[in-house]
mmCIF file of C-alpha atoms and ligand atoms in Angstrom:
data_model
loop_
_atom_site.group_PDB
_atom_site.id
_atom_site.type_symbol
_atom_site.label_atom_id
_atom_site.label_comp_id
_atom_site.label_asym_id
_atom_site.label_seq_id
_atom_site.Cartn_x
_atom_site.Cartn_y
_atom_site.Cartn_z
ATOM 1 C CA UNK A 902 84.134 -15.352 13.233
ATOM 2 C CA UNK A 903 82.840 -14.989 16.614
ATOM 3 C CA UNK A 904 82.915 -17.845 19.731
ATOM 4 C CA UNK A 905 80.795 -18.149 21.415
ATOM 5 C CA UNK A 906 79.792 -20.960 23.990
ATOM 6 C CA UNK A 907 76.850 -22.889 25.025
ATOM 7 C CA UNK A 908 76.479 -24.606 28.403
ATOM 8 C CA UNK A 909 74.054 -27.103 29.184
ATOM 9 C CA UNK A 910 73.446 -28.681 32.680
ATOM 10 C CA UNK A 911 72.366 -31.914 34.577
ATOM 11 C CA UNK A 912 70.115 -34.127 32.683
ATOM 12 C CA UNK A 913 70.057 -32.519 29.917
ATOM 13 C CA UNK A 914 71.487 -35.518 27.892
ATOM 14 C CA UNK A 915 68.844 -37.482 28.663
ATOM 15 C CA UNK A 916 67.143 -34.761 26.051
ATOM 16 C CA UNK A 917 64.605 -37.104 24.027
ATOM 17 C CA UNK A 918 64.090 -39.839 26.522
ATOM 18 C CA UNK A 919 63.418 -37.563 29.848
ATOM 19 C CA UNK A 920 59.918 -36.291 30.159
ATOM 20 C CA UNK A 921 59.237 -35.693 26.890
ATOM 21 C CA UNK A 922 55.980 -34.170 27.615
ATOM 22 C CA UNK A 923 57.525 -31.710 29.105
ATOM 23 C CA UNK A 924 61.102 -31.538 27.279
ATOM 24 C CA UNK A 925 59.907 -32.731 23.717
ATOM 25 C CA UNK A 926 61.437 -35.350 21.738
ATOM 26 C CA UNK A 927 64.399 -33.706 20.005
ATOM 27 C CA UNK A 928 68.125 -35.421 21.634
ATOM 28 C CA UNK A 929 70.968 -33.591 22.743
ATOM 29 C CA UNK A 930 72.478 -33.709 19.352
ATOM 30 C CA UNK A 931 69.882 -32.760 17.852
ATOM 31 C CA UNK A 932 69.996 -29.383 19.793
ATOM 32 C CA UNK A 933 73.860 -29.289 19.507
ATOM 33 C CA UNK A 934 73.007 -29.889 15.438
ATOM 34 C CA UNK A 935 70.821 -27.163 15.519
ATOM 35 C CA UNK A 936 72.674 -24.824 17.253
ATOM 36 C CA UNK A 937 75.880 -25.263 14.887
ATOM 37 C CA UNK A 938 73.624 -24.557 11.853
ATOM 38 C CA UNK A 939 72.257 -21.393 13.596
ATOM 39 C CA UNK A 940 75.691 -20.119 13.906
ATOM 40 C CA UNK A 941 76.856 -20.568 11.095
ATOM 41 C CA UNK A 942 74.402 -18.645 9.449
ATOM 42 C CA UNK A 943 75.348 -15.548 11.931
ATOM 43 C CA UNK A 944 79.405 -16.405 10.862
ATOM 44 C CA UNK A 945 79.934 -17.724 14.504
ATOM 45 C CA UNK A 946 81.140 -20.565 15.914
ATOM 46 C CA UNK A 947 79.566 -22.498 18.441
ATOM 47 C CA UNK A 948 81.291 -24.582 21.727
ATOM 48 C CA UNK A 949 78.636 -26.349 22.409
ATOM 49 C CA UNK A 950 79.180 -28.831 26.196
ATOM 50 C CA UNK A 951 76.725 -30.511 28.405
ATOM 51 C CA UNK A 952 77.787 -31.936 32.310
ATOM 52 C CA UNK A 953 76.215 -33.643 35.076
ATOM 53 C CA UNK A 954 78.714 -32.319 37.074
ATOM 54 C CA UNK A 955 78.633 -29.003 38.876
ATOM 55 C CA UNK A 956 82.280 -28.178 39.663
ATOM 56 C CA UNK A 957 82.676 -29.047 36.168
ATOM 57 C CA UNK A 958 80.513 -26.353 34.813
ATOM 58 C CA UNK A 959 81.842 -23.794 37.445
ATOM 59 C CA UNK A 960 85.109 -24.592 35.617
ATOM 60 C CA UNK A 961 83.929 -24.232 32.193
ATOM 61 C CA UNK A 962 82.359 -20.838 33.244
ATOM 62 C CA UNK A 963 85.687 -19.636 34.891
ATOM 63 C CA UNK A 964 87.926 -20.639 32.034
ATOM 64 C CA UNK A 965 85.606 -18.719 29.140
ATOM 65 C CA UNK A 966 86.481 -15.661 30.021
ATOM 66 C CA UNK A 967 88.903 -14.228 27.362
ATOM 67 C CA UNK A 968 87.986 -17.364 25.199
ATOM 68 C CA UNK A 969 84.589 -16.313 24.384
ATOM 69 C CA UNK A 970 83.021 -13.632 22.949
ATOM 70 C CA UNK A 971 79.106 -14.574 24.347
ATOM 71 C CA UNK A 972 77.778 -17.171 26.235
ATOM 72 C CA UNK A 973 74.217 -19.374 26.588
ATOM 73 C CA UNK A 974 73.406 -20.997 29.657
ATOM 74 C CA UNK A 975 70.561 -23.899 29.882
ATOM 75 C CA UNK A 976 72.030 -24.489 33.944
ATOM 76 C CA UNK A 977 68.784 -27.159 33.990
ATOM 77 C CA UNK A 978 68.362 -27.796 38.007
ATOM 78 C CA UNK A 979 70.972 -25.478 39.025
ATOM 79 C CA UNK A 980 69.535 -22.775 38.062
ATOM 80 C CA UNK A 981 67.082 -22.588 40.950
ATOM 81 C CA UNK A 982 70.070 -23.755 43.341
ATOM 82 C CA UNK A 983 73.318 -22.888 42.446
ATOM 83 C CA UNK A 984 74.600 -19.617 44.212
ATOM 84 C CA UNK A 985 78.181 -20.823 43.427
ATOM 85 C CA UNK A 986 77.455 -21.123 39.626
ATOM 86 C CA UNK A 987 75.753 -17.426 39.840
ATOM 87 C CA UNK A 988 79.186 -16.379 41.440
ATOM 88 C CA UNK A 989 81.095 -17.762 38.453
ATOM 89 C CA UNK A 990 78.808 -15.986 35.823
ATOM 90 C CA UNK A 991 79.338 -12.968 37.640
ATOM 91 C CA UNK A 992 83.271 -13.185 36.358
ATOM 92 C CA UNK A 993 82.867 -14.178 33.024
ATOM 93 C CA UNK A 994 82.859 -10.712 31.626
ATOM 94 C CA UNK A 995 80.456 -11.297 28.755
ATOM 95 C CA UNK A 996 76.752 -11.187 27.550
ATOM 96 C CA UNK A 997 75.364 -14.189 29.181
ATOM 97 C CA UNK A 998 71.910 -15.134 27.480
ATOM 98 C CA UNK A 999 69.292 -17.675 29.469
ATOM 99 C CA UNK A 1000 67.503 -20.351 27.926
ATOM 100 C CA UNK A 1001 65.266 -23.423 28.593
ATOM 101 C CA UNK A 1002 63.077 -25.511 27.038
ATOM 102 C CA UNK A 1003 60.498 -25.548 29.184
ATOM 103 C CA UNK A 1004 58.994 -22.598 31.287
ATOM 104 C CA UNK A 1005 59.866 -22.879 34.614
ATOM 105 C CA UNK A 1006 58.044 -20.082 36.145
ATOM 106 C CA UNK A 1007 54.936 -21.465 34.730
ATOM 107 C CA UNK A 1008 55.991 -24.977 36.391
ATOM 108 C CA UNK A 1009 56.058 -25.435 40.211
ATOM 109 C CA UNK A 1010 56.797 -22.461 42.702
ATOM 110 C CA UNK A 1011 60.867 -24.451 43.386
ATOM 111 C CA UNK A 1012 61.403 -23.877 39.663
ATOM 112 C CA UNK A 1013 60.627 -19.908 39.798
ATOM 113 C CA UNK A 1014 63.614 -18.205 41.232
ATOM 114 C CA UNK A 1015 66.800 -18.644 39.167
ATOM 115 C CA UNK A 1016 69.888 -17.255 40.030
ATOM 116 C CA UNK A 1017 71.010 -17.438 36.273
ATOM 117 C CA UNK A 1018 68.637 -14.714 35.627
ATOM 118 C CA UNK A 1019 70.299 -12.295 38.072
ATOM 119 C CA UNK A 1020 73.408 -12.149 35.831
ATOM 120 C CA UNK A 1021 71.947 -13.056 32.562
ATOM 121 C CA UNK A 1022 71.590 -10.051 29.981
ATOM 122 C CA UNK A 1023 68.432 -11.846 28.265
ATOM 123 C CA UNK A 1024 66.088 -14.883 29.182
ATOM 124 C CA UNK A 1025 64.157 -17.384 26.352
ATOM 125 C CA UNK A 1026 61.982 -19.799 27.973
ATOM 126 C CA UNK A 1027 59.529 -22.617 27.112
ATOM 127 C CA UNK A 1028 60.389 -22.085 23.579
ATOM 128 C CA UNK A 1029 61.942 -25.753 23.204
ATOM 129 C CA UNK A 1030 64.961 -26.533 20.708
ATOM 130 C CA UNK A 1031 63.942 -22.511 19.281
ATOM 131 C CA UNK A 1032 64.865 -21.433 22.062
ATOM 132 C CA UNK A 1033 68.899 -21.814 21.576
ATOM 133 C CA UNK A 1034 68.300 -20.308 18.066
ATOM 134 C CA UNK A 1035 66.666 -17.342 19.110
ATOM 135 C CA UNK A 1036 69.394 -17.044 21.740
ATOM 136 C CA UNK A 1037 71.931 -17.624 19.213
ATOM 137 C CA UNK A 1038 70.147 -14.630 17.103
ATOM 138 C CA UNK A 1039 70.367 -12.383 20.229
ATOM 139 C CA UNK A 1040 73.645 -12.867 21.505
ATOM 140 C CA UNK A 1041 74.307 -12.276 17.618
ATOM 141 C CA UNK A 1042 72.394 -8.956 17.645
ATOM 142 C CA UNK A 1043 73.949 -7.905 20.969
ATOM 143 C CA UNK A 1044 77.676 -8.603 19.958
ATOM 144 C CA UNK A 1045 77.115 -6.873 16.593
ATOM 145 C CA UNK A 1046 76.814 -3.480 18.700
HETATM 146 C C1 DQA B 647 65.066 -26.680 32.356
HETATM 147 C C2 DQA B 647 64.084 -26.259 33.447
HETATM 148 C C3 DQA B 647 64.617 -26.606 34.821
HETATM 149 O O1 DQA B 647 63.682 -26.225 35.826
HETATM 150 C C4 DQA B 647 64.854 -28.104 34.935
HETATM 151 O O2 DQA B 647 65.451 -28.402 36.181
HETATM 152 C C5 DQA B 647 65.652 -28.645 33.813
HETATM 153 C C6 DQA B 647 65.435 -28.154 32.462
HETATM 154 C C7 DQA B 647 64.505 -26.447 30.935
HETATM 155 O O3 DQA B 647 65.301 -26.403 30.004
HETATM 156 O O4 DQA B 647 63.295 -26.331 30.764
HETATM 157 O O5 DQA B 647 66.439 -29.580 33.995
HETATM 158 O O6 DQA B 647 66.242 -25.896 32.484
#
């Protein structure tokens, strides 16, 4: 069975209650739920985390390696910010896929660059909760080679 790991940043447990216009109205758990069930399907097994807290995350990131076999990243805000989170993923020595909910090059012009995307092997955006599925699918597809 493979591990793999899925990383979700700031705000992102306020899934449900926080603009749901814009994020939708499925929870956290919901998406965690989902994701399990995707993976289960592919025979993998899913870590699934969520942090408000960016030294946190870099932590998670660094400590994957060797753990993991694949990793998705929803880094929420710190995706358009975070050169020292783009500096971790750059260690982790494994298919890192992208994800968000919502499109964020479709959204305002501080949401376009991410550096997530300049280590990422794949990007799935503005798909909502599908999104982790199909990224689950991928990183499925990509592992399997
Ligand atoms: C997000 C998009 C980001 O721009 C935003 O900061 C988020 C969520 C998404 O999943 O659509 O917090 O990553």
């Amino acid at each position: 069975m493979k591990k793999i790991i899925i990383l979700n940043g700031p705000n992102l447990n306020l899934l449900g209650i926080r603009e749901p216009e814009v994020y939708g109205i499925d929870t956290l758990r919901d998406l965690e739920d989902l994701c399990h069930q995707k993976a289960y399907s592919l025979n993998m097994k899913v870590d699934f985390r969520q942090t408000n807290h960016e030294g946190e995350m870099i932590e998670w990131v660094q400590e994957a390696r060797g753990i993991y076999e694949g990793m998705i990243i929803n880094a929420a805000a710190w995706t358009h910010t975070s050169l020292a989170l783009h500096d971790a993923l750059k260690i982790v020595d494994m298919p890192i896929i992208e994800v968000h909910l919502s499109n964020p090059k479709e959204r305002e012009t501080f949401r376009h660059f991410s550096y997530v995307e300049l280590v990422a092997v794949h990007g799935i955006a503005g798909k909502g909760p599908e999104g982790y599925t199909e990224a689950i699918e991928k990183l499925a597809e990509i592992l399997s080679k």
